[in-house]
């Protein structure tokens, strides 16, 4: 059954034909995550301070490697356990030993698509590449039974910031539409490989962060970028749910 949710810091929007009451977190045993530094966890086989496993220069891994990889506790961008670890209770060690197994393919510094915005580093794994990595090397190895699996997506903080002073972008509404189309092409790939229940987290108000409030012009531009990004995310999530109806 397909569930699609968009979540903000204050609300959960149901974007599918399934009702909110049909979702049962207690039955979730497998959690997948894609995104950037706000979501990544460090793995023993990951790029140091960036990922659980691999990087874009070395995406491949064997079944034995992914199943032996372990989460290094408190090694995140939060300088401690992060939100997805607290949510699942999977704080360290092998995900296979957690009550809710956390399989986290997020990469710190990631944007959605390197053909649209430049990588932060030559080894940065973008969102579309995270999903491609999972689909090729992990989807047939890691369990994801439909009624026990939930996938979290949180991306866009880097994209909205990185594009702020990008003079090559002249039509931001069109740009975000292109970006979110690429985003949901990746979501569709994940769906086609068995990840059918999704939570999409949108971009929070970065314009109110300490680094932005001192520059009202930049903050106003960033606020507009975020609004356009989040609107496109909302529209595409609704379309995705319609195109992939619950069985």
mmCIF file with all atom_site columns, N, CA and C in Angstrom, residues 57-125:
data_model
loop_
_atom_site.group_PDB
_atom_site.id
_atom_site.type_symbol
_atom_site.label_atom_id
_atom_site.label_alt_id
_atom_site.label_comp_id
_atom_site.label_asym_id
_atom_site.label_entity_id
_atom_site.label_seq_id
_atom_site.pdbx_PDB_ins_code
_atom_site.Cartn_x
_atom_site.Cartn_y
_atom_site.Cartn_z
_atom_site.occupancy
_atom_site.B_iso_or_equiv
_atom_site.pdbx_formal_charge
_atom_site.auth_seq_id
_atom_site.auth_comp_id
_atom_site.auth_asym_id
_atom_site.auth_atom_id
_atom_site.pdbx_PDB_model_num
ATOM 1   N N  . UNK A 1 57  ? 32.589 8.341  -5.869  1.00 0.00 ? 57  UNK A N  1
ATOM 2   C CA . UNK A 1 57  ? 33.741 7.770  -6.561  1.00 0.00 ? 57  UNK A CA 1
ATOM 3   C C  . UNK A 1 57  ? 33.873 6.271  -6.303  1.00 0.00 ? 57  UNK A C  1
ATOM 4   N N  . UNK A 1 58  ? 33.083 5.762  -5.368  1.00 0.00 ? 58  UNK A N  1
ATOM 5   C CA . UNK A 1 58  ? 33.145 4.337  -5.018  1.00 0.00 ? 58  UNK A CA 1
ATOM 6   C C  . UNK A 1 58  ? 31.777 3.908  -4.480  1.00 0.00 ? 58  UNK A C  1
ATOM 7   N N  . UNK A 1 59  ? 30.803 3.850  -5.375  1.00 0.00 ? 59  UNK A N  1
ATOM 8   C CA . UNK A 1 59  ? 29.429 3.552  -4.967  1.00 0.00 ? 59  UNK A CA 1
ATOM 9   C C  . UNK A 1 59  ? 29.186 2.075  -4.678  1.00 0.00 ? 59  UNK A C  1
ATOM 10  N N  . UNK A 1 60  ? 29.939 1.199  -5.314  1.00 0.00 ? 60  UNK A N  1
ATOM 11  C CA . UNK A 1 60  ? 29.656 -0.235 -5.240  1.00 0.00 ? 60  UNK A CA 1
ATOM 12  C C  . UNK A 1 60  ? 30.013 -0.822 -3.875  1.00 0.00 ? 60  UNK A C  1
ATOM 13  N N  . UNK A 1 61  ? 29.238 -1.802 -3.475  1.00 0.00 ? 61  UNK A N  1
ATOM 14  C CA . UNK A 1 61  ? 29.562 -2.587 -2.290  1.00 0.00 ? 61  UNK A CA 1
ATOM 15  C C  . UNK A 1 61  ? 28.935 -3.964 -2.454  1.00 0.00 ? 61  UNK A C  1
ATOM 16  N N  . UNK A 1 62  ? 29.454 -4.927 -1.723  1.00 0.00 ? 62  UNK A N  1
ATOM 17  C CA . UNK A 1 62  ? 28.944 -6.291 -1.782  1.00 0.00 ? 62  UNK A CA 1
ATOM 18  C C  . UNK A 1 62  ? 27.855 -6.486 -0.730  1.00 0.00 ? 62  UNK A C  1
ATOM 19  N N  . UNK A 1 63  ? 27.046 -7.531 -0.872  1.00 0.00 ? 63  UNK A N  1
ATOM 20  C CA . UNK A 1 63  ? 26.074 -7.831 0.187   1.00 0.00 ? 63  UNK A CA 1
ATOM 21  C C  . UNK A 1 63  ? 26.737 -7.984 1.555   1.00 0.00 ? 63  UNK A C  1
ATOM 22  N N  . UNK A 1 64  ? 27.885 -8.644 1.584   1.00 0.00 ? 64  UNK A N  1
ATOM 23  C CA . UNK A 1 64  ? 28.572 -8.836 2.867   1.00 0.00 ? 64  UNK A CA 1
ATOM 24  C C  . UNK A 1 64  ? 28.994 -7.506 3.474   1.00 0.00 ? 64  UNK A C  1
ATOM 25  N N  . UNK A 1 65  ? 29.403 -6.567 2.631   1.00 0.00 ? 65  UNK A N  1
ATOM 26  C CA . UNK A 1 65  ? 29.843 -5.271 3.147   1.00 0.00 ? 65  UNK A CA 1
ATOM 27  C C  . UNK A 1 65  ? 28.689 -4.476 3.747   1.00 0.00 ? 65  UNK A C  1
ATOM 28  N N  . UNK A 1 66  ? 27.575 -4.374 3.044   1.00 0.00 ? 66  UNK A N  1
ATOM 29  C CA . UNK A 1 66  ? 26.466 -3.582 3.579   1.00 0.00 ? 66  UNK A CA 1
ATOM 30  C C  . UNK A 1 66  ? 25.901 -4.220 4.841   1.00 0.00 ? 66  UNK A C  1
ATOM 31  N N  . UNK A 1 67  ? 25.891 -5.541 4.901   1.00 0.00 ? 67  UNK A N  1
ATOM 32  C CA . UNK A 1 67  ? 25.338 -6.227 6.067   1.00 0.00 ? 67  UNK A CA 1
ATOM 33  C C  . UNK A 1 67  ? 26.283 -6.202 7.263   1.00 0.00 ? 67  UNK A C  1
ATOM 34  N N  . UNK A 1 68  ? 27.564 -5.912 7.018   1.00 0.00 ? 68  UNK A N  1
ATOM 35  C CA . UNK A 1 68  ? 28.526 -5.821 8.121   1.00 0.00 ? 68  UNK A CA 1
ATOM 36  C C  . UNK A 1 68  ? 28.801 -4.378 8.535   1.00 0.00 ? 68  UNK A C  1
ATOM 37  N N  . UNK A 1 69  ? 28.335 -3.413 7.744   1.00 0.00 ? 69  UNK A N  1
ATOM 38  C CA . UNK A 1 69  ? 28.540 -2.001 8.057   1.00 0.00 ? 69  UNK A CA 1
ATOM 39  C C  . UNK A 1 69  ? 27.827 -1.653 9.361   1.00 0.00 ? 69  UNK A C  1
ATOM 40  N N  . UNK A 1 70  ? 28.442 -0.783 10.153  1.00 0.00 ? 70  UNK A N  1
ATOM 41  C CA . UNK A 1 70  ? 27.853 -0.399 11.430  1.00 0.00 ? 70  UNK A CA 1
ATOM 42  C C  . UNK A 1 70  ? 27.786 1.115  11.572  1.00 0.00 ? 70  UNK A C  1
ATOM 43  N N  . UNK A 1 71  ? 26.763 1.585  12.254  1.00 0.00 ? 71  UNK A N  1
ATOM 44  C CA . UNK A 1 71  ? 26.624 3.009  12.560  1.00 0.00 ? 71  UNK A CA 1
ATOM 45  C C  . UNK A 1 71  ? 27.586 3.368  13.684  1.00 0.00 ? 71  UNK A C  1
ATOM 46  N N  . UNK A 1 72  ? 28.406 4.397  13.463  1.00 0.00 ? 72  UNK A N  1
ATOM 47  C CA . UNK A 1 72  ? 29.294 4.899  14.507  1.00 0.00 ? 72  UNK A CA 1
ATOM 48  C C  . UNK A 1 72  ? 28.499 5.889  15.362  1.00 0.00 ? 72  UNK A C  1
ATOM 49  N N  . UNK A 1 73  ? 28.350 5.630  16.640  1.00 0.00 ? 73  UNK A N  1
ATOM 50  C CA . UNK A 1 73  ? 27.492 6.485  17.472  1.00 0.00 ? 73  UNK A CA 1
ATOM 51  C C  . UNK A 1 73  ? 27.974 7.936  17.538  1.00 0.00 ? 73  UNK A C  1
ATOM 52  N N  . UNK A 1 74  ? 27.013 8.848  17.543  1.00 0.00 ? 74  UNK A N  1
ATOM 53  C CA . UNK A 1 74  ? 27.234 10.276 17.774  1.00 0.00 ? 74  UNK A CA 1
ATOM 54  C C  . UNK A 1 74  ? 28.210 10.899 16.784  1.00 0.00 ? 74  UNK A C  1
ATOM 55  N N  . UNK A 1 75  ? 28.255 10.375 15.570  1.00 0.00 ? 75  UNK A N  1
ATOM 56  C CA . UNK A 1 75  ? 29.113 10.948 14.523  1.00 0.00 ? 75  UNK A CA 1
ATOM 57  C C  . UNK A 1 75  ? 28.206 11.452 13.409  1.00 0.00 ? 75  UNK A C  1
ATOM 58  N N  . UNK A 1 76  ? 27.603 12.606 13.635  1.00 0.00 ? 76  UNK A N  1
ATOM 59  C CA . UNK A 1 76  ? 26.687 13.219 12.681  1.00 0.00 ? 76  UNK A CA 1
ATOM 60  C C  . UNK A 1 76  ? 26.967 14.714 12.620  1.00 0.00 ? 76  UNK A C  1
ATOM 61  N N  . UNK A 1 77  ? 26.230 15.432 11.783  1.00 0.00 ? 77  UNK A N  1
ATOM 62  C CA . UNK A 1 77  ? 26.380 16.885 11.720  1.00 0.00 ? 77  UNK A CA 1
ATOM 63  C C  . UNK A 1 77  ? 25.860 17.557 12.983  1.00 0.00 ? 77  UNK A C  1
ATOM 64  N N  . UNK A 1 78  ? 25.122 16.820 13.805  1.00 0.00 ? 78  UNK A N  1
ATOM 65  C CA . UNK A 1 78  ? 24.598 17.350 15.067  1.00 0.00 ? 78  UNK A CA 1
ATOM 66  C C  . UNK A 1 78  ? 25.603 17.230 16.201  1.00 0.00 ? 78  UNK A C  1
ATOM 67  N N  . UNK A 1 79  ? 26.742 16.602 15.922  1.00 0.00 ? 79  UNK A N  1
ATOM 68  C CA . UNK A 1 79  ? 27.759 16.323 16.937  1.00 0.00 ? 79  UNK A CA 1
ATOM 69  C C  . UNK A 1 79  ? 27.170 15.481 18.073  1.00 0.00 ? 79  UNK A C  1
ATOM 70  N N  . UNK A 1 80  ? 26.300 14.610 17.675  1.00 0.00 ? 80  UNK A N  1
ATOM 71  C CA . UNK A 1 80  ? 25.636 13.682 18.578  1.00 0.00 ? 80  UNK A CA 1
ATOM 72  C C  . UNK A 1 80  ? 24.688 12.857 17.738  1.00 0.00 ? 80  UNK A C  1
ATOM 73  N N  . UNK A 1 81  ? 23.849 12.078 18.350  1.00 0.00 ? 81  UNK A N  1
ATOM 74  C CA . UNK A 1 81  ? 22.847 11.347 17.579  1.00 0.00 ? 81  UNK A CA 1
ATOM 75  C C  . UNK A 1 81  ? 21.895 12.333 16.921  1.00 0.00 ? 81  UNK A C  1
ATOM 76  N N  . UNK A 1 82  ? 21.409 12.011 15.724  1.00 0.00 ? 82  UNK A N  1
ATOM 77  C CA . UNK A 1 82  ? 20.533 12.953 15.020  1.00 0.00 ? 82  UNK A CA 1
ATOM 78  C C  . UNK A 1 82  ? 19.079 12.475 15.034  1.00 0.00 ? 82  UNK A C  1
ATOM 79  N N  . UNK A 1 83  ? 18.233 13.226 14.350  1.00 0.00 ? 83  UNK A N  1
ATOM 80  C CA . UNK A 1 83  ? 16.781 13.009 14.432  1.00 0.00 ? 83  UNK A CA 1
ATOM 81  C C  . UNK A 1 83  ? 16.346 11.619 13.977  1.00 0.00 ? 83  UNK A C  1
ATOM 82  N N  . UNK A 1 84  ? 16.957 11.115 12.900  1.00 0.00 ? 84  UNK A N  1
ATOM 83  C CA . UNK A 1 84  ? 16.531 9.824  12.371  1.00 0.00 ? 84  UNK A CA 1
ATOM 84  C C  . UNK A 1 84  ? 16.988 8.682  13.282  1.00 0.00 ? 84  UNK A C  1
ATOM 85  N N  . UNK A 1 85  ? 18.125 8.883  13.972  1.00 0.00 ? 85  UNK A N  1
ATOM 86  C CA . UNK A 1 85  ? 18.583 7.891  14.941  1.00 0.00 ? 85  UNK A CA 1
ATOM 87  C C  . UNK A 1 85  ? 17.670 7.875  16.168  1.00 0.00 ? 85  UNK A C  1
ATOM 88  N N  . UNK A 1 86  ? 17.321 9.069  16.664  1.00 0.00 ? 86  UNK A N  1
ATOM 89  C CA . UNK A 1 86  ? 16.407 9.122  17.806  1.00 0.00 ? 86  UNK A CA 1
ATOM 90  C C  . UNK A 1 86  ? 15.031 8.572  17.443  1.00 0.00 ? 86  UNK A C  1
ATOM 91  N N  . UNK A 1 87  ? 14.565 8.876  16.235  1.00 0.00 ? 87  UNK A N  1
ATOM 92  C CA . UNK A 1 87  ? 13.247 8.413  15.802  1.00 0.00 ? 87  UNK A CA 1
ATOM 93  C C  . UNK A 1 87  ? 13.175 6.893  15.768  1.00 0.00 ? 87  UNK A C  1
ATOM 94  N N  . UNK A 1 88  ? 14.224 6.274  15.248  1.00 0.00 ? 88  UNK A N  1
ATOM 95  C CA . UNK A 1 88  ? 14.235 4.817  15.111  1.00 0.00 ? 88  UNK A CA 1
ATOM 96  C C  . UNK A 1 88  ? 14.763 4.106  16.348  1.00 0.00 ? 88  UNK A C  1
ATOM 97  N N  . UNK A 1 89  ? 15.540 4.826  17.167  1.00 0.00 ? 89  UNK A N  1
ATOM 98  C CA . UNK A 1 89  ? 16.212 4.184  18.283  1.00 0.00 ? 89  UNK A CA 1
ATOM 99  C C  . UNK A 1 89  ? 17.435 3.408  17.854  1.00 0.00 ? 89  UNK A C  1
ATOM 100 N N  . UNK A 1 90  ? 17.816 3.555  16.585  1.00 0.00 ? 90  UNK A N  1
ATOM 101 C CA . UNK A 1 90  ? 18.986 2.858  16.043  1.00 0.00 ? 90  UNK A CA 1
ATOM 102 C C  . UNK A 1 90  ? 20.171 3.817  16.141  1.00 0.00 ? 90  UNK A C  1
ATOM 103 N N  . UNK A 1 91  ? 20.855 3.790  17.282  1.00 0.00 ? 91  UNK A N  1
ATOM 104 C CA . UNK A 1 91  ? 21.850 4.809  17.619  1.00 0.00 ? 91  UNK A CA 1
ATOM 105 C C  . UNK A 1 91  ? 23.279 4.396  17.324  1.00 0.00 ? 91  UNK A C  1
ATOM 106 N N  . UNK A 1 92  ? 23.507 3.126  17.061  1.00 0.00 ? 92  UNK A N  1
ATOM 107 C CA . UNK A 1 92  ? 24.860 2.667  16.805  1.00 0.00 ? 92  UNK A CA 1
ATOM 108 C C  . UNK A 1 92  ? 24.906 1.173  16.581  1.00 0.00 ? 92  UNK A C  1
ATOM 109 N N  . UNK A 1 93  ? 26.015 0.721  16.000  1.00 0.00 ? 93  UNK A N  1
ATOM 110 C CA . UNK A 1 93  ? 26.176 -0.694 15.729  1.00 0.00 ? 93  UNK A CA 1
ATOM 111 C C  . UNK A 1 93  ? 25.492 -1.113 14.444  1.00 0.00 ? 93  UNK A C  1
ATOM 112 N N  . UNK A 1 94  ? 25.272 -2.393 14.296  1.00 0.00 ? 94  UNK A N  1
ATOM 113 C CA . UNK A 1 94  ? 24.656 -2.920 13.084  1.00 0.00 ? 94  UNK A CA 1
ATOM 114 C C  . UNK A 1 94  ? 23.165 -2.605 13.046  1.00 0.00 ? 94  UNK A C  1
ATOM 115 N N  . UNK A 1 95  ? 22.674 -2.028 11.946  1.00 0.00 ? 95  UNK A N  1
ATOM 116 C CA . UNK A 1 95  ? 21.233 -1.801 11.834  1.00 0.00 ? 95  UNK A CA 1
ATOM 117 C C  . UNK A 1 95  ? 20.416 -3.081 11.988  1.00 0.00 ? 95  UNK A C  1
ATOM 118 N N  . UNK A 1 96  ? 20.996 -4.218 11.639  1.00 0.00 ? 96  UNK A N  1
ATOM 119 C CA . UNK A 1 96  ? 20.260 -5.480 11.720  1.00 0.00 ? 96  UNK A CA 1
ATOM 120 C C  . UNK A 1 96  ? 19.887 -5.836 13.155  1.00 0.00 ? 96  UNK A C  1
ATOM 121 N N  . UNK A 1 97  ? 20.562 -5.218 14.120  1.00 0.00 ? 97  UNK A N  1
ATOM 122 C CA . UNK A 1 97  ? 20.301 -5.524 15.523  1.00 0.00 ? 97  UNK A CA 1
ATOM 123 C C  . UNK A 1 97  ? 19.353 -4.518 16.179  1.00 0.00 ? 97  UNK A C  1
ATOM 124 N N  . UNK A 1 98  ? 18.908 -3.530 15.404  1.00 0.00 ? 98  UNK A N  1
ATOM 125 C CA . UNK A 1 98  ? 17.982 -2.526 15.934  1.00 0.00 ? 98  UNK A CA 1
ATOM 126 C C  . UNK A 1 98  ? 16.540 -3.004 15.803  1.00 0.00 ? 98  UNK A C  1
ATOM 127 N N  . UNK A 1 99  ? 15.696 -2.599 16.755  1.00 0.00 ? 99  UNK A N  1
ATOM 128 C CA . UNK A 1 99  ? 14.274 -2.941 16.675  1.00 0.00 ? 99  UNK A CA 1
ATOM 129 C C  . UNK A 1 99  ? 13.656 -2.374 15.409  1.00 0.00 ? 99  UNK A C  1
ATOM 130 N N  . UNK A 1 100 ? 14.030 -1.139 15.072  1.00 0.00 ? 100 UNK A N  1
ATOM 131 C CA . UNK A 1 100 ? 13.679 -0.547 13.783  1.00 0.00 ? 100 UNK A CA 1
ATOM 132 C C  . UNK A 1 100 ? 14.994 -0.337 13.037  1.00 0.00 ? 100 UNK A C  1
ATOM 133 N N  . UNK A 1 101 ? 15.222 -1.151 12.032  1.00 0.00 ? 101 UNK A N  1
ATOM 134 C CA . UNK A 1 101 ? 16.491 -1.102 11.312  1.00 0.00 ? 101 UNK A CA 1
ATOM 135 C C  . UNK A 1 101 ? 16.584 0.184  10.491  1.00 0.00 ? 101 UNK A C  1
ATOM 136 N N  . UNK A 1 102 ? 17.673 0.923  10.667  1.00 0.00 ? 102 UNK A N  1
ATOM 137 C CA . UNK A 1 102 ? 17.892 2.174  9.948   1.00 0.00 ? 102 UNK A CA 1
ATOM 138 C C  . UNK A 1 102 ? 18.934 1.959  8.859   1.00 0.00 ? 102 UNK A C  1
ATOM 139 N N  . UNK A 1 103 ? 18.486 2.064  7.609   1.00 0.00 ? 103 UNK A N  1
ATOM 140 C CA . UNK A 1 103 ? 19.382 1.950  6.460   1.00 0.00 ? 103 UNK A CA 1
ATOM 141 C C  . UNK A 1 103 ? 19.455 3.326  5.799   1.00 0.00 ? 103 UNK A C  1
ATOM 142 N N  . UNK A 1 104 ? 20.555 4.003  6.080   1.00 0.00 ? 104 UNK A N  1
ATOM 143 C CA . UNK A 1 104 ? 20.663 5.435  5.798   1.00 0.00 ? 104 UNK A CA 1
ATOM 144 C C  . UNK A 1 104 ? 21.666 5.679  4.673   1.00 0.00 ? 104 UNK A C  1
ATOM 145 N N  . UNK A 1 105 ? 21.174 6.167  3.540   1.00 0.00 ? 105 UNK A N  1
ATOM 146 C CA . UNK A 1 105 ? 22.024 6.421  2.377   1.00 0.00 ? 105 UNK A CA 1
ATOM 147 C C  . UNK A 1 105 ? 22.257 7.914  2.143   1.00 0.00 ? 105 UNK A C  1
ATOM 148 N N  . UNK A 1 106 ? 21.851 8.740  3.106   1.00 0.00 ? 106 UNK A N  1
ATOM 149 C CA . UNK A 1 106 ? 22.078 10.184 2.988   1.00 0.00 ? 106 UNK A CA 1
ATOM 150 C C  . UNK A 1 106 ? 23.572 10.490 2.990   1.00 0.00 ? 106 UNK A C  1
ATOM 151 N N  . UNK A 1 107 ? 23.932 11.567 2.301   1.00 0.00 ? 107 UNK A N  1
ATOM 152 C CA . UNK A 1 107 ? 25.337 11.967 2.195   1.00 0.00 ? 107 UNK A CA 1
ATOM 153 C C  . UNK A 1 107 ? 25.448 13.445 2.551   1.00 0.00 ? 107 UNK A C  1
ATOM 154 N N  . UNK A 1 108 ? 26.333 13.774 3.474   1.00 0.00 ? 108 UNK A N  1
ATOM 155 C CA . UNK A 1 108 ? 26.496 15.160 3.911   1.00 0.00 ? 108 UNK A CA 1
ATOM 156 C C  . UNK A 1 108 ? 26.932 16.051 2.746   1.00 0.00 ? 108 UNK A C  1
ATOM 157 N N  . UNK A 1 109 ? 26.307 17.209 2.632   1.00 0.00 ? 109 UNK A N  1
ATOM 158 C CA . UNK A 1 109 ? 26.640 18.146 1.565   1.00 0.00 ? 109 UNK A CA 1
ATOM 159 C C  . UNK A 1 109 ? 25.930 17.885 0.258   1.00 0.00 ? 109 UNK A C  1
ATOM 160 N N  . UNK A 1 110 ? 24.951 17.005 0.282   1.00 0.00 ? 110 UNK A N  1
ATOM 161 C CA . UNK A 1 110 ? 24.294 16.604 -0.963  1.00 0.00 ? 110 UNK A CA 1
ATOM 162 C C  . UNK A 1 110 ? 23.286 17.636 -1.451  1.00 0.00 ? 110 UNK A C  1
ATOM 163 N N  . UNK A 1 111 ? 23.270 17.834 -2.767  1.00 0.00 ? 111 UNK A N  1
ATOM 164 C CA . UNK A 1 111 ? 22.167 18.472 -3.471  1.00 0.00 ? 111 UNK A CA 1
ATOM 165 C C  . UNK A 1 111 ? 21.378 17.365 -4.173  1.00 0.00 ? 111 UNK A C  1
ATOM 166 N N  . UNK A 1 112 ? 20.344 17.748 -4.892  1.00 0.00 ? 112 UNK A N  1
ATOM 167 C CA . UNK A 1 112 ? 19.505 16.744 -5.546  1.00 0.00 ? 112 UNK A CA 1
ATOM 168 C C  . UNK A 1 112 ? 20.183 16.122 -6.756  1.00 0.00 ? 112 UNK A C  1
ATOM 169 N N  . UNK A 1 113 ? 20.715 16.950 -7.651  1.00 0.00 ? 113 UNK A N  1
ATOM 170 C CA . UNK A 1 113 ? 21.174 16.468 -8.955  1.00 0.00 ? 113 UNK A CA 1
ATOM 171 C C  . UNK A 1 113 ? 22.415 17.247 -9.378  1.00 0.00 ? 113 UNK A C  1
ATOM 172 N N  . UNK A 1 114 ? 23.548 16.580 -9.578  1.00 0.00 ? 114 UNK A N  1
ATOM 173 C CA . UNK A 1 114 ? 24.784 17.292 -9.929  1.00 0.00 ? 114 UNK A CA 1
ATOM 174 C C  . UNK A 1 114 ? 24.779 17.887 -11.327 1.00 0.00 ? 114 UNK A C  1
ATOM 175 N N  . UNK A 1 115 ? 23.813 17.525 -12.153 1.00 0.00 ? 115 UNK A N  1
ATOM 176 C CA . UNK A 1 115 ? 23.710 18.166 -13.470 1.00 0.00 ? 115 UNK A CA 1
ATOM 177 C C  . UNK A 1 115 ? 23.019 19.522 -13.370 1.00 0.00 ? 115 UNK A C  1
ATOM 178 N N  . UNK A 1 116 ? 22.442 19.826 -12.202 1.00 0.00 ? 116 UNK A N  1
ATOM 179 C CA . UNK A 1 116 ? 21.725 21.087 -12.015 1.00 0.00 ? 116 UNK A CA 1
ATOM 180 C C  . UNK A 1 116 ? 22.453 22.048 -11.082 1.00 0.00 ? 116 UNK A C  1
ATOM 181 N N  . UNK A 1 117 ? 23.120 21.515 -10.068 1.00 0.00 ? 117 UNK A N  1
ATOM 182 C CA . UNK A 1 117 ? 23.938 22.318 -9.163  1.00 0.00 ? 117 UNK A CA 1
ATOM 183 C C  . UNK A 1 117 ? 25.249 21.580 -8.920  1.00 0.00 ? 117 UNK A C  1
ATOM 184 N N  . UNK A 1 118 ? 26.370 22.298 -8.821  1.00 0.00 ? 118 UNK A N  1
ATOM 185 C CA . UNK A 1 118 ? 27.664 21.627 -8.662  1.00 0.00 ? 118 UNK A CA 1
ATOM 186 C C  . UNK A 1 118 ? 27.795 20.921 -7.316  1.00 0.00 ? 118 UNK A C  1
ATOM 187 N N  . UNK A 1 119 ? 28.569 19.843 -7.316  1.00 0.00 ? 119 UNK A N  1
ATOM 188 C CA . UNK A 1 119 ? 28.833 19.111 -6.083  1.00 0.00 ? 119 UNK A CA 1
ATOM 189 C C  . UNK A 1 119 ? 29.624 19.990 -5.112  1.00 0.00 ? 119 UNK A C  1
ATOM 190 N N  . UNK A 1 120 ? 29.428 19.746 -3.826  1.00 0.00 ? 120 UNK A N  1
ATOM 191 C CA . UNK A 1 120 ? 30.247 20.423 -2.828  1.00 0.00 ? 120 UNK A CA 1
ATOM 192 C C  . UNK A 1 120 ? 31.689 19.930 -2.889  1.00 0.00 ? 120 UNK A C  1
ATOM 193 N N  . UNK A 1 121 ? 31.856 18.635 -3.170  1.00 0.00 ? 121 UNK A N  1
ATOM 194 C CA . UNK A 1 121 ? 33.175 18.014 -3.315  1.00 0.00 ? 121 UNK A CA 1
ATOM 195 C C  . UNK A 1 121 ? 33.087 16.995 -4.447  1.00 0.00 ? 121 UNK A C  1
ATOM 196 N N  . UNK A 1 122 ? 34.225 16.597 -4.978  1.00 0.00 ? 122 UNK A N  1
ATOM 197 C CA . UNK A 1 122 ? 34.181 15.644 -6.089  1.00 0.00 ? 122 UNK A CA 1
ATOM 198 C C  . UNK A 1 122 ? 33.672 14.275 -5.654  1.00 0.00 ? 122 UNK A C  1
ATOM 199 N N  . UNK A 1 123 ? 33.662 14.012 -4.348  1.00 0.00 ? 123 UNK A N  1
ATOM 200 C CA . UNK A 1 123 ? 33.195 12.720 -3.834  1.00 0.00 ? 123 UNK A CA 1
ATOM 201 C C  . UNK A 1 123 ? 31.745 12.768 -3.331  1.00 0.00 ? 123 UNK A C  1
ATOM 202 N N  . UNK A 1 124 ? 31.096 13.920 -3.390  1.00 0.00 ? 124 UNK A N  1
ATOM 203 C CA . UNK A 1 124 ? 29.734 14.056 -2.863  1.00 0.00 ? 124 UNK A CA 1
ATOM 204 C C  . UNK A 1 124 ? 28.740 13.203 -3.655  1.00 0.00 ? 124 UNK A C  1
ATOM 205 N N  . UNK A 1 125 ? 27.964 12.421 -2.955  1.00 0.00 ? 125 UNK A N  1
ATOM 206 C CA . UNK A 1 125 ? 26.922 11.608 -3.579  1.00 0.00 ? 125 UNK A CA 1
ATOM 207 C C  . UNK A 1 125 ? 25.598 12.365 -3.526  1.00 0.00 ? 125 UNK A C  1
#
